[in-house]
mmCIF file of C-alpha atoms in Angstrom:
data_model
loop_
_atom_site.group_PDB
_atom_site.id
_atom_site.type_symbol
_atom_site.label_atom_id
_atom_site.label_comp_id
_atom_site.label_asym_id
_atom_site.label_seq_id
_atom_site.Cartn_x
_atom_site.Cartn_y
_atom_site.Cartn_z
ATOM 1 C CA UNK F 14 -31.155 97.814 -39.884
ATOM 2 C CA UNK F 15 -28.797 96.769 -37.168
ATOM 3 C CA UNK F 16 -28.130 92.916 -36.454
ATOM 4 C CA UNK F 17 -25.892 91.650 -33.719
ATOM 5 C CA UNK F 18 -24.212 88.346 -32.948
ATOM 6 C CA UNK F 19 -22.921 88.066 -29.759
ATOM 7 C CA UNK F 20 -21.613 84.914 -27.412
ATOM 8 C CA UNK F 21 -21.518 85.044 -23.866
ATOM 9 C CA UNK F 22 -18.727 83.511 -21.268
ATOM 10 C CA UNK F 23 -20.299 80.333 -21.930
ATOM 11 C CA UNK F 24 -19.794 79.991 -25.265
ATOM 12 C CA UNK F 25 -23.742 80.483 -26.144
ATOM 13 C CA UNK F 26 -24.776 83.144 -29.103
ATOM 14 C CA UNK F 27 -27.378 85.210 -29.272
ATOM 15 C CA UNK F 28 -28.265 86.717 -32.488
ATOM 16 C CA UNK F 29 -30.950 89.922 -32.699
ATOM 17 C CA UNK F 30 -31.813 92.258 -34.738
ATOM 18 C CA UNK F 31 -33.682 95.778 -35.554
ATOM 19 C CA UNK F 32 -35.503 95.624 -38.929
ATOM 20 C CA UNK F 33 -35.403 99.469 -40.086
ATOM 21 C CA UNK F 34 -37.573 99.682 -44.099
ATOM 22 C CA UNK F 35 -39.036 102.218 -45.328
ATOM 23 C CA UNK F 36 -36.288 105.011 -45.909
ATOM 24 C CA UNK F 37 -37.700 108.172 -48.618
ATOM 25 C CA UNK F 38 -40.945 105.996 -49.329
ATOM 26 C CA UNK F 39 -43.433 108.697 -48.093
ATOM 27 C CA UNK F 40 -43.489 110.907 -44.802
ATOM 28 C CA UNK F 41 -46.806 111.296 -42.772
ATOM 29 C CA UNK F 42 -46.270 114.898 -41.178
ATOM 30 C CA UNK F 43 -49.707 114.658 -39.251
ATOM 31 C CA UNK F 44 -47.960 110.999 -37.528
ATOM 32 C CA UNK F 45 -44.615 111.975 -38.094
ATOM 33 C CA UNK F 46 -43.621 109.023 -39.571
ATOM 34 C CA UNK F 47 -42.910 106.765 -42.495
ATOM 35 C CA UNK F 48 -45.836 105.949 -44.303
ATOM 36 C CA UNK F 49 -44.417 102.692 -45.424
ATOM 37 C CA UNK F 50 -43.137 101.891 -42.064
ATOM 38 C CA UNK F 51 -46.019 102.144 -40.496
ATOM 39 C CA UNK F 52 -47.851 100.230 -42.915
ATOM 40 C CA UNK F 53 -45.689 96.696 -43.017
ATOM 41 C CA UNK F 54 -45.769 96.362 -38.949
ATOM 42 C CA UNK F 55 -49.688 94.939 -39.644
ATOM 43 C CA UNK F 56 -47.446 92.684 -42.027
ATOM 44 C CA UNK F 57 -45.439 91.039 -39.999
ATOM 45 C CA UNK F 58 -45.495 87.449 -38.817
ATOM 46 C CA UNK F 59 -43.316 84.450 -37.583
ATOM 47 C CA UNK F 60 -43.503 82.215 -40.098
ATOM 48 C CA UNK F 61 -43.151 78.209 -38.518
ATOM 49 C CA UNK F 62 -41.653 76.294 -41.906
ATOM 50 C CA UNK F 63 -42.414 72.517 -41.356
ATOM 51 C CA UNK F 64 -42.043 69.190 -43.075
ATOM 52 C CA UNK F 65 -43.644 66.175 -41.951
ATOM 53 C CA UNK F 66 -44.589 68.314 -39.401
ATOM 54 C CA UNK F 67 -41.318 68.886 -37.797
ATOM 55 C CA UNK F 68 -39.773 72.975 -38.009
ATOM 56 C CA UNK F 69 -37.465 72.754 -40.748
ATOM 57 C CA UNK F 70 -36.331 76.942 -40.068
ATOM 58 C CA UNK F 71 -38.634 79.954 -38.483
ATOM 59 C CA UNK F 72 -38.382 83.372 -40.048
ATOM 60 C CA UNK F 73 -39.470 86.733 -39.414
ATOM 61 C CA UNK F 74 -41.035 87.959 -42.224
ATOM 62 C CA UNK F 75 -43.531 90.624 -44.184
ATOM 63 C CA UNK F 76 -46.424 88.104 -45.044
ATOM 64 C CA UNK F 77 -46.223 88.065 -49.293
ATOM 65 C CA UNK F 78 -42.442 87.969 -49.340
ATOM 66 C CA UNK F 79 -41.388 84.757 -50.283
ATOM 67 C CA UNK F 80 -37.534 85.282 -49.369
ATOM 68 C CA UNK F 81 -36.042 85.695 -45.798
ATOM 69 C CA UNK F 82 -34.642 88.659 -44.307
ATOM 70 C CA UNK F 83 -34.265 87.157 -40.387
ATOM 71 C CA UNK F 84 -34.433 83.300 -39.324
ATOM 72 C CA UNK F 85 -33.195 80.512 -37.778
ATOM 73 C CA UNK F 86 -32.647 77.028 -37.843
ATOM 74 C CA UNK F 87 -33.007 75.156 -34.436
ATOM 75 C CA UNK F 88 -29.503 74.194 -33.284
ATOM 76 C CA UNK F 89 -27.649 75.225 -36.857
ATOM 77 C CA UNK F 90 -27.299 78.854 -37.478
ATOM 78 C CA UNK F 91 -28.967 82.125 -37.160
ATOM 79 C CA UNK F 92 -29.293 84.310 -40.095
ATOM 80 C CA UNK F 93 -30.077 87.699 -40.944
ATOM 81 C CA UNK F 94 -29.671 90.405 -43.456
ATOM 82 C CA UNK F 95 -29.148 94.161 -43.987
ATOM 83 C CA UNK F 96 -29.306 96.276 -47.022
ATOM 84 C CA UNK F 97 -25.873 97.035 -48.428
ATOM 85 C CA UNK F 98 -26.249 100.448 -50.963
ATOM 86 C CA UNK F 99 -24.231 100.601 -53.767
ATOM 87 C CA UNK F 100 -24.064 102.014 -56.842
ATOM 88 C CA UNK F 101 -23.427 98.914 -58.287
ATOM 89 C CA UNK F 102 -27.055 97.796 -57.061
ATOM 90 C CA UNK F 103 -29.651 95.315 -57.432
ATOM 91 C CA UNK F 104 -31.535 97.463 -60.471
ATOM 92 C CA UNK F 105 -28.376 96.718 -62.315
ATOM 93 C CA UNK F 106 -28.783 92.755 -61.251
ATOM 94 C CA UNK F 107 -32.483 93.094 -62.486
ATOM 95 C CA UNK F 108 -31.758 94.107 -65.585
ATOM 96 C CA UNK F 109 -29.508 91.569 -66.721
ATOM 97 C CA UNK F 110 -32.019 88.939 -65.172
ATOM 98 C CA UNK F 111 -34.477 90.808 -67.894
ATOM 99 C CA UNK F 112 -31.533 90.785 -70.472
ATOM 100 C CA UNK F 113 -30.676 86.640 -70.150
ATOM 101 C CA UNK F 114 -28.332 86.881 -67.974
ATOM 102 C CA UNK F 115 -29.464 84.949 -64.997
ATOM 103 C CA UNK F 116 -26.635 83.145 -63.539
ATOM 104 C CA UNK F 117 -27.160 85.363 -60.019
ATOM 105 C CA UNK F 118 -29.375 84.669 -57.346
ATOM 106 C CA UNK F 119 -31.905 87.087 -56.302
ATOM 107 C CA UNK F 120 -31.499 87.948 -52.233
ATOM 108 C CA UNK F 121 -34.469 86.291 -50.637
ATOM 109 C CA UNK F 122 -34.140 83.431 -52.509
ATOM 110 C CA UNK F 123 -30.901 82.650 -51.351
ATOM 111 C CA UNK F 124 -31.113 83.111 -47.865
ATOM 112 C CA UNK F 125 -34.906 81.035 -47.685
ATOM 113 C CA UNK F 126 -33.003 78.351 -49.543
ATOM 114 C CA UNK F 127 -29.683 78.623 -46.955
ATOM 115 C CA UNK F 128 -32.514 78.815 -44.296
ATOM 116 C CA UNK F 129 -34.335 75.820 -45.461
ATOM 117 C CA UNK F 130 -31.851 73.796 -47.051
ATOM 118 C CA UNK F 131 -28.621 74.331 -44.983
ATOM 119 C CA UNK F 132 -27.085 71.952 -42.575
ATOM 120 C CA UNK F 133 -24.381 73.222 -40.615
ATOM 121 C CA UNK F 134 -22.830 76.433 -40.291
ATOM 122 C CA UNK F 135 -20.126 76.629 -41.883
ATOM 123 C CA UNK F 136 -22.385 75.253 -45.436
ATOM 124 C CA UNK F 137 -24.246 78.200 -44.694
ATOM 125 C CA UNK F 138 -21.435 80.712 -44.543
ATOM 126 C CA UNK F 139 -20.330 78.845 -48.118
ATOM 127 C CA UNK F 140 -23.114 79.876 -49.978
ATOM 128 C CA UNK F 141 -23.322 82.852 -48.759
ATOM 129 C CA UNK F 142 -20.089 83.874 -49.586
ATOM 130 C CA UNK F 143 -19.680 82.016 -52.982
ATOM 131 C CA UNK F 144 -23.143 82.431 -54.630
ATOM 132 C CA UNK F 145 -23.087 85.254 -57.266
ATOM 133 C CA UNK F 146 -26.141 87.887 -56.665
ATOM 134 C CA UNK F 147 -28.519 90.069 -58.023
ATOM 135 C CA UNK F 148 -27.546 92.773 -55.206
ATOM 136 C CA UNK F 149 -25.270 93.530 -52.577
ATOM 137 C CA UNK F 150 -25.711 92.872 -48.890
ATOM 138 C CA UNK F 151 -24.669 92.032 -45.774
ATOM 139 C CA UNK F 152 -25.200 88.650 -44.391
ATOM 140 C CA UNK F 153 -25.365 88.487 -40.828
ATOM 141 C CA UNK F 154 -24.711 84.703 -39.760
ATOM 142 C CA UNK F 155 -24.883 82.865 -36.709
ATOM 143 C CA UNK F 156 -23.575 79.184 -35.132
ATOM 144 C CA UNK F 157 -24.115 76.873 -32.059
ATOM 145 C CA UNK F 158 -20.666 76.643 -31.084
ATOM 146 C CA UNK F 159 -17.991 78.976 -29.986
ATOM 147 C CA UNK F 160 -16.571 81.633 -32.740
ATOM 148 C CA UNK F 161 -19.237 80.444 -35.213
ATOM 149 C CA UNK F 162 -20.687 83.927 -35.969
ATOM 150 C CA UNK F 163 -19.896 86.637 -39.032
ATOM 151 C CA UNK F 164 -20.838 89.463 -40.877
ATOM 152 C CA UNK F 165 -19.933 88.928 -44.552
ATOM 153 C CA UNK F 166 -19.736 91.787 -46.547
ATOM 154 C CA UNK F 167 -21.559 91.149 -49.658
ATOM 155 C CA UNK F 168 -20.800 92.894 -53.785
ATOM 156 C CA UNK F 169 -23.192 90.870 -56.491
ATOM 157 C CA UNK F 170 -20.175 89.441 -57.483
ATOM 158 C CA UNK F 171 -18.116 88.233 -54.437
ATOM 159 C CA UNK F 172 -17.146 88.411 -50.392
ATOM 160 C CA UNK F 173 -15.276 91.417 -49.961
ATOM 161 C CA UNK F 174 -15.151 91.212 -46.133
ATOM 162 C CA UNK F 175 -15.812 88.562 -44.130
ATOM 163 C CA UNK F 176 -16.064 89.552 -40.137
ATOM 164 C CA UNK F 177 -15.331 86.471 -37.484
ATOM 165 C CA UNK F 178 -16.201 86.188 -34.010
ATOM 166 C CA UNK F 179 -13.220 85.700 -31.924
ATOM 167 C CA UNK F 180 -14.247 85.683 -28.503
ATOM 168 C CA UNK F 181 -10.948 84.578 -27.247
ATOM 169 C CA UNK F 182 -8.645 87.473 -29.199
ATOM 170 C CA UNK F 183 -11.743 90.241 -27.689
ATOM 171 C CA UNK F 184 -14.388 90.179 -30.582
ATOM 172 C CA UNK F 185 -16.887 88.636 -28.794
ATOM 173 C CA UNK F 186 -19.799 90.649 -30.850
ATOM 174 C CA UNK F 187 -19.895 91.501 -34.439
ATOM 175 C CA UNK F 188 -22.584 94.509 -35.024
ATOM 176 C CA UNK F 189 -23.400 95.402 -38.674
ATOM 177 C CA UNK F 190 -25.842 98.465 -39.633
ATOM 178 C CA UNK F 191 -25.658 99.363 -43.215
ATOM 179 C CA UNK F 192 -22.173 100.106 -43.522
ATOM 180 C CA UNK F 193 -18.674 98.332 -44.620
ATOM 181 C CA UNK F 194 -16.895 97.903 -41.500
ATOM 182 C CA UNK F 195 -13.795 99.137 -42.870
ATOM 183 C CA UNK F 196 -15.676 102.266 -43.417
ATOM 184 C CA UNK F 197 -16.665 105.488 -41.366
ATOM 185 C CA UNK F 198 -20.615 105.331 -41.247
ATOM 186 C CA UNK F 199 -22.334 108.286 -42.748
ATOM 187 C CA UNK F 200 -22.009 111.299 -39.581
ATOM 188 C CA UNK F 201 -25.814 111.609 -40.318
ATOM 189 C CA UNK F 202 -26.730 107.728 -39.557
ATOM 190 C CA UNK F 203 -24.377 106.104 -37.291
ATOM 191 C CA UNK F 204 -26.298 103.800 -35.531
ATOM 192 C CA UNK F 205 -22.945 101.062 -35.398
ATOM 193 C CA UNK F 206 -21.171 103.696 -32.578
ATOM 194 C CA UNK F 207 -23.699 103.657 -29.990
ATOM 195 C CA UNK F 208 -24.554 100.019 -30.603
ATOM 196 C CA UNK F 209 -21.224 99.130 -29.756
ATOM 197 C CA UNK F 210 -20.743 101.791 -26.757
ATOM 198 C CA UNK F 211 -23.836 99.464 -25.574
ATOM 199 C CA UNK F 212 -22.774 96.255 -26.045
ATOM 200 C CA UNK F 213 -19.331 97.456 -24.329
ATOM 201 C CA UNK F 214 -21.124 98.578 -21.786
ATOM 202 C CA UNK F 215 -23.126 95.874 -21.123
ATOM 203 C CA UNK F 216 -19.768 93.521 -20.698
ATOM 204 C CA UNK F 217 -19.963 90.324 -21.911
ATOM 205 C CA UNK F 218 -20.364 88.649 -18.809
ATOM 206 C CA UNK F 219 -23.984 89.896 -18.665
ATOM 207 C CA UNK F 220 -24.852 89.410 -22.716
ATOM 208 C CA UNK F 221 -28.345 88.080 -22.937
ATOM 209 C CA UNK F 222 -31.502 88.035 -24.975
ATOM 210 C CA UNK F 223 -32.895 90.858 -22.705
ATOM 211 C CA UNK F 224 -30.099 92.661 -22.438
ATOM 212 C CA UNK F 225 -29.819 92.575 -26.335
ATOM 213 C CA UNK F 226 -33.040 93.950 -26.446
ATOM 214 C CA UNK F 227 -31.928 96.986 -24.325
ATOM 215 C CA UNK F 228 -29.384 97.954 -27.134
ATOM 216 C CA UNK F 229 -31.499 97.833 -29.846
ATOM 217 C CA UNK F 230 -33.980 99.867 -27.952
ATOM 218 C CA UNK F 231 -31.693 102.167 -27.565
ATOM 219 C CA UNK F 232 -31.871 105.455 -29.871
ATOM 220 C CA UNK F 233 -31.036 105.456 -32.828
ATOM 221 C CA UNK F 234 -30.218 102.609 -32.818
ATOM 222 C CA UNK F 235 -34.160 102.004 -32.835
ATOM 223 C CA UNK F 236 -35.345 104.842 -34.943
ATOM 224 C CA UNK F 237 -38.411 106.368 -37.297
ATOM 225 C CA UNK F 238 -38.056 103.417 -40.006
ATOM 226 C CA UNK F 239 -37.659 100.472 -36.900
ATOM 227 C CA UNK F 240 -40.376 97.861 -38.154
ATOM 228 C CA UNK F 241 -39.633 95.544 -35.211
ATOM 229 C CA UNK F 242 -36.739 93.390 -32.995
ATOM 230 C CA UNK F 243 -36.553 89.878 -33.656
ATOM 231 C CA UNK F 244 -34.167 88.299 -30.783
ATOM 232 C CA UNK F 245 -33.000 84.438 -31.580
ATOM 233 C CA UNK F 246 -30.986 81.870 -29.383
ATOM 234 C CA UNK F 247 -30.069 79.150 -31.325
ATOM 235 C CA UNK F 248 -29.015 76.068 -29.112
ATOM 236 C CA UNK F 249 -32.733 76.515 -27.846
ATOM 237 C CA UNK F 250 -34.284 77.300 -30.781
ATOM 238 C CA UNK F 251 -35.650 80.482 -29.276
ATOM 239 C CA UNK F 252 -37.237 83.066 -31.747
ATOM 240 C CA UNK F 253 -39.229 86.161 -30.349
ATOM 241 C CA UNK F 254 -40.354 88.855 -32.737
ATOM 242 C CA UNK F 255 -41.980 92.109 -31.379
ATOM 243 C CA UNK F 256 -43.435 95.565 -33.186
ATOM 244 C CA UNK F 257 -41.392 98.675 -32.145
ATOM 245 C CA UNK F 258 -42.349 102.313 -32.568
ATOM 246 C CA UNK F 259 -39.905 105.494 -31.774
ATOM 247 C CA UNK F 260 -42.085 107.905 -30.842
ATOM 248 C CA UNK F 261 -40.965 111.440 -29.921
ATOM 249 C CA UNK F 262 -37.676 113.087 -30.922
ATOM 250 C CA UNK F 263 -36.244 110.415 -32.841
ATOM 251 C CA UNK F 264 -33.640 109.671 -35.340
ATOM 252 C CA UNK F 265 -35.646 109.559 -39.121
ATOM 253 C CA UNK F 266 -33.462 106.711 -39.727
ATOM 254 C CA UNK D 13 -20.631 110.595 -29.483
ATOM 255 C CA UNK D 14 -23.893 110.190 -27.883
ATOM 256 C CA UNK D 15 -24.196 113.326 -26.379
ATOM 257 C CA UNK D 16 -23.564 114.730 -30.251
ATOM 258 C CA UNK D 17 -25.911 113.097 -31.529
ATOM 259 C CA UNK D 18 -29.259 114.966 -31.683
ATOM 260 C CA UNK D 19 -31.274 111.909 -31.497
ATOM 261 C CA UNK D 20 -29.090 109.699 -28.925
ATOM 262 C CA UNK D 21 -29.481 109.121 -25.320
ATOM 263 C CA UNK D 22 -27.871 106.873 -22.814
ATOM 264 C CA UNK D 23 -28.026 103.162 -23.282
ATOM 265 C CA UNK D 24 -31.148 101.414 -22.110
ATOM 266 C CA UNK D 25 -31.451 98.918 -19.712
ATOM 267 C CA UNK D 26 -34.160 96.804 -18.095
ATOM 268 C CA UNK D 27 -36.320 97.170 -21.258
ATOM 269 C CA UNK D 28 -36.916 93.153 -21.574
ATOM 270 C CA UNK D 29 -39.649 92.143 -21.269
ATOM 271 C CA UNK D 30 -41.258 94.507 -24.023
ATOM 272 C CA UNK D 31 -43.818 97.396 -22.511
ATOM 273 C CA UNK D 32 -44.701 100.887 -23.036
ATOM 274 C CA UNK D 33 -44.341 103.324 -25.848
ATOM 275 C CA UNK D 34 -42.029 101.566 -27.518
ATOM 276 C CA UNK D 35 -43.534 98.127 -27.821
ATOM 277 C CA UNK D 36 -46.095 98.398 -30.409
ATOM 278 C CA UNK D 37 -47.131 94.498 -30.118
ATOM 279 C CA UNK D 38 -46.242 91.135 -30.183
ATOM 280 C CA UNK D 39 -45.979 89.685 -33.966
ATOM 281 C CA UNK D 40 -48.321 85.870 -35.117
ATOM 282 C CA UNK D 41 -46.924 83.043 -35.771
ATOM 283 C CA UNK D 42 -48.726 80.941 -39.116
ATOM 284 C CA UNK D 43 -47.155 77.672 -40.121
ATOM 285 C CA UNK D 44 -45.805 77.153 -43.618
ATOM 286 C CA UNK D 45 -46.439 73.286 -44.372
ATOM 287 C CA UNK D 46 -43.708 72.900 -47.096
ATOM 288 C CA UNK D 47 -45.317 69.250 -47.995
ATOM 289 C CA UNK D 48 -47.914 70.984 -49.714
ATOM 290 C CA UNK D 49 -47.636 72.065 -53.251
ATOM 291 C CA UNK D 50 -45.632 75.730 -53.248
ATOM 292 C CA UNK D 51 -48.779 77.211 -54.788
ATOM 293 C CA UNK D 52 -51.401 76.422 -51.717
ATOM 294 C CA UNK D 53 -48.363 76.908 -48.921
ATOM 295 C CA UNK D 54 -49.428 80.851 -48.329
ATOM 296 C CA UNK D 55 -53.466 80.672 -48.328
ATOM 297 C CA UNK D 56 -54.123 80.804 -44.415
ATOM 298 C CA UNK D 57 -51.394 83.923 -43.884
ATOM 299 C CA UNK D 58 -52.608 85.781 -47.635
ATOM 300 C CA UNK D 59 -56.187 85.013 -46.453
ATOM 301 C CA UNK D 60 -55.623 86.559 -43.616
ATOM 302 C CA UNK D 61 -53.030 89.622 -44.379
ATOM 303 C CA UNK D 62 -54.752 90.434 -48.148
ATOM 304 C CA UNK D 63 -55.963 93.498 -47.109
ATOM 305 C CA UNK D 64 -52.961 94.816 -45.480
ATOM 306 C CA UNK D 65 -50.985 94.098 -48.162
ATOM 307 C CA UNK D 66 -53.130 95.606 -50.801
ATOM 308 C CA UNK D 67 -52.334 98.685 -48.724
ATOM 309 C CA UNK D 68 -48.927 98.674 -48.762
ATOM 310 C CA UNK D 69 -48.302 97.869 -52.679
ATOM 311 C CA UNK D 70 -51.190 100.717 -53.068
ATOM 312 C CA UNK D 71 -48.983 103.145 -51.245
ATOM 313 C CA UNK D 72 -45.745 101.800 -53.504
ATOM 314 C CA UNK D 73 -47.938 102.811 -56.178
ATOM 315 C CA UNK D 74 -48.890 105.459 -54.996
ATOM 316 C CA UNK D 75 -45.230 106.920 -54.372
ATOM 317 C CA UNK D 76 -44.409 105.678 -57.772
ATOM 318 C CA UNK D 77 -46.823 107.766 -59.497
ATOM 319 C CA UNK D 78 -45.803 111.079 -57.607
ATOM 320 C CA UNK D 79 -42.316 110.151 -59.368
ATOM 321 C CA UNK D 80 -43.604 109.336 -62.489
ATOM 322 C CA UNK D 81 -47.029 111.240 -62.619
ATOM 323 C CA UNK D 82 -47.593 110.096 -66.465
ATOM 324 C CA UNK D 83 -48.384 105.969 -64.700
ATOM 325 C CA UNK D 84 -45.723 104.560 -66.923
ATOM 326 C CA UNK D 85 -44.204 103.086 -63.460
ATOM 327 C CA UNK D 86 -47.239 101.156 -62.841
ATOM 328 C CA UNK D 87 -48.216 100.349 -66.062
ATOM 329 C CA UNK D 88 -44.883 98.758 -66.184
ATOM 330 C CA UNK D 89 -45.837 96.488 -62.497
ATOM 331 C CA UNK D 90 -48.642 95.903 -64.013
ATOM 332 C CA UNK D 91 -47.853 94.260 -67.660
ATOM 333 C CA UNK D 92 -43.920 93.690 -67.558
ATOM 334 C CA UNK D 93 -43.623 92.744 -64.321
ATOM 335 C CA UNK D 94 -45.697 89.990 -64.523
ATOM 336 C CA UNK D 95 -43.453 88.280 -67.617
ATOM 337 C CA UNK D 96 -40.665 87.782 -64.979
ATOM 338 C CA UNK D 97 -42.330 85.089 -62.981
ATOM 339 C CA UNK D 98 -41.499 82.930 -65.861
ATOM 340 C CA UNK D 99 -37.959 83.434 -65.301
ATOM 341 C CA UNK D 100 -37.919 83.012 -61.628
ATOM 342 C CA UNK D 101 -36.620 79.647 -59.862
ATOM 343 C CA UNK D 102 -39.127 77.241 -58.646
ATOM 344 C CA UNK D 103 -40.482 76.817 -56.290
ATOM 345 C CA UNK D 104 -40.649 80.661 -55.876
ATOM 346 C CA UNK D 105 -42.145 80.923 -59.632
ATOM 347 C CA UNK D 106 -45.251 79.089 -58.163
ATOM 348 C CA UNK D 107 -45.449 80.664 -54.421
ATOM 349 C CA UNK D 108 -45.912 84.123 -56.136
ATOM 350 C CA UNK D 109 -48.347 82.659 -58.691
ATOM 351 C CA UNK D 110 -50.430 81.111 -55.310
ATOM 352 C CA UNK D 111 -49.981 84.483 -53.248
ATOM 353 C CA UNK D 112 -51.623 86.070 -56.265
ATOM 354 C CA UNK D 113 -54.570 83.766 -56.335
ATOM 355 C CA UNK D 114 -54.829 83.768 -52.488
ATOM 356 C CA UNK D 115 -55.020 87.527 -51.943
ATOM 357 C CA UNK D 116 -56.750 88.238 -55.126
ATOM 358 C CA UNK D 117 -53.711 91.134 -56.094
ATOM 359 C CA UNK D 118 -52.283 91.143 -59.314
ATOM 360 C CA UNK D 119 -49.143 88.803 -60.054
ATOM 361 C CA UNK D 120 -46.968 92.208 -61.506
ATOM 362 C CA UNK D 121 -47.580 93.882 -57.824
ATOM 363 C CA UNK D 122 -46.702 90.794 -55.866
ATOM 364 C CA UNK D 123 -43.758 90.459 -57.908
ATOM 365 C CA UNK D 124 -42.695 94.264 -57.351
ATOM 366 C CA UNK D 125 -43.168 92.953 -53.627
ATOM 367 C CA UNK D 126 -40.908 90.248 -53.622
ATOM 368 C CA UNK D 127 -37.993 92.118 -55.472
ATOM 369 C CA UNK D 128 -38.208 95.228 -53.663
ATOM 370 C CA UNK D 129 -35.228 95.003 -51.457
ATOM 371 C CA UNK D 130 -33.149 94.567 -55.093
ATOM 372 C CA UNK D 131 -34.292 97.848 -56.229
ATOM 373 C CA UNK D 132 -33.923 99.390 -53.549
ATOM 374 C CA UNK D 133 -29.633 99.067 -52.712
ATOM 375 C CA UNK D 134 -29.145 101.830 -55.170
#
């Protein structure tokens, strides 16, 4: 995966993403491609969350998954989240869940429960830095206000990195792929280099939704396992999801 | 770094609004009515995704069993599996139980759905 947060001269932030699944679970040599891959983009729907008939949150998700891997509450935040591999894993996290031990919170059910039952920003980046999980991750969070955007580095246990906007002091863009910041990305997978040679090059002065959508369409940045872009603007509410395909000589990942 | 990278090319621009090869579609949107009880909240989207679904946990399968050719790894989806929903919070415990009902798959598979992205962070 690769999410973005990004604010613009204004002050406005736009938070997209590229949702990459599917890594090692089958190759089709006759399609050259993923098997599983291919086979959740049929799966994939905006999901409208109301109460009283009012939108509570929208999410991008893979219809029969209860938890939330991309959404956003109108005027609040912008979430999304990208595997984190560890050793120290979520089969680890399962396994105490099946031995009594269930004082962690599985990973979807957090964030649909930040998602649907979070108020403000900064609540949101609370929970997801104090709540103890099943698995690691990275959270990829969003405001409406200036600075209000972070990647936070998720163990099962704890925060071990949390990554501010600071549009003033030059970060005006966080970018997270699946890879600790603090941390050379794997030579055979960087995806975080070119996404930020992109976003440099596209100068904050021109950030936008579409131009967003050039990055992440960008290879490899979009890739074999890309399931689709989702592309959110949160003072406006605005939440577009659409199917990708890398076709051609293309990164498997 | 780009130009080292087998699979790289030159950042894109004027790709918005989506066309071409890489645009496979636009994605539907289905309301979730969270007023209603968490066990009826998925029937329109299950109702109308079952069968794409059923192919992606048959494929899961599928790749399990190429692992673990003696269908242990299923047999454990199928009858272990299905003992966690008890232990999950609610309202999840129930969504899972509905999804199950609406899409006619078992309740072990949809569970080995819904805690797929724990597994798989090893």
């Amino acid at each position: 995966c690769t999410s973005i947060v990004a604010e613009d001269k204004s002050g406005k932030l736009y938070h997209a993403r590229n949702l990459d699944f599917g890594l090692f679970l089958g190759w089709d040599i006759k399609n050259s491609s993923w098997i599983i891959t291919q086979e959740l983009k049929p799966l994939v729907v905006t999901l409208d969350f109301q109460r009283n008939n009012k939108t509570v949150f929208k999410s991008t998700n893979f219809a029969g998954y209860v938890g939330m891997v991309s959404g956003i509450k109108p005027g609040i935040f912008t979430l999304t989240m990208n595997e984190r591999f560890s050793l120290d894993g979520g089969y680890i996290g399962i396994f105490e869940w099946i031995l009594g031990r269930r004082d962690g919170m599985w990973m979807g059910f957090l964030t649909r429960t930040v998602l649907e039952n979070g108020t403000s920003y900064q609540e949101a980046k609370d929970q997801l830095v104090k709540t103890r999980l099943l698995a690691p991750a990275y959270f990829i969070l969003g405001g409406n206000k200036s600075g209000e955007g972070c990647v936070i580095t998720r163990s099962r246990q704890a925060a071990l990195d949390i990554w501010d906007l600071d549009a003033n002091g030059g970060t005006w863009y966080v970018v997270e792929t699946n890879y600790d910041r603090w941390k050379a990305p794997l030579v055979l997978d960087d995806r975080r280099t070119p996404a930020m040679k992109c976003m440099n090059q596209t100068k904050q002065e021109n950030i936008s939704l579409p131009t967003i959508y050039d990055v992440l369409s960008t290879k490899p940045i979009l890739n074999k396992l890309t399931v689709c872009t989702t592309l959110m603007e949160v003072s406006e509410g605005r939440s577009e999801s659409y199917l990708r395909e890398c076709i051609g000589s293309c990164s498997p990942w | 770094v780009l130009a080292e990278d087998p699979f790289g090319e030159d950042c894109r621009s004027k790709t918005y609004p989506p066309a071409g090869p890489t645009f496979k579609g636009t994605v539907p949107t289905y309301i979730i009515n969270l007023d209603l009880p968490p066990s009826r909240r998925w029937d329109k989207l299950l109702s109308d995704k079952k069968i794409e679904l059923k192919t992606v946990i048959q494929s899961i399968k599928n790749i399990a069993n190429a692992f673990v050719p003696s269908g242990k790894a299923v047999e454990i989806v199928d009858t272990k599996l299905v003992r966690l929903i008890s232990t999950l919070p609610y309202p999840f415990n129930e969504e899972l139980k509905g999804i199950a009902n609406a899409s006619g798959i078992p309740l072990g598979e949809i569970v080995l759905f819904n805690i797929f992205y724990e597994i798989f962070t090893v």
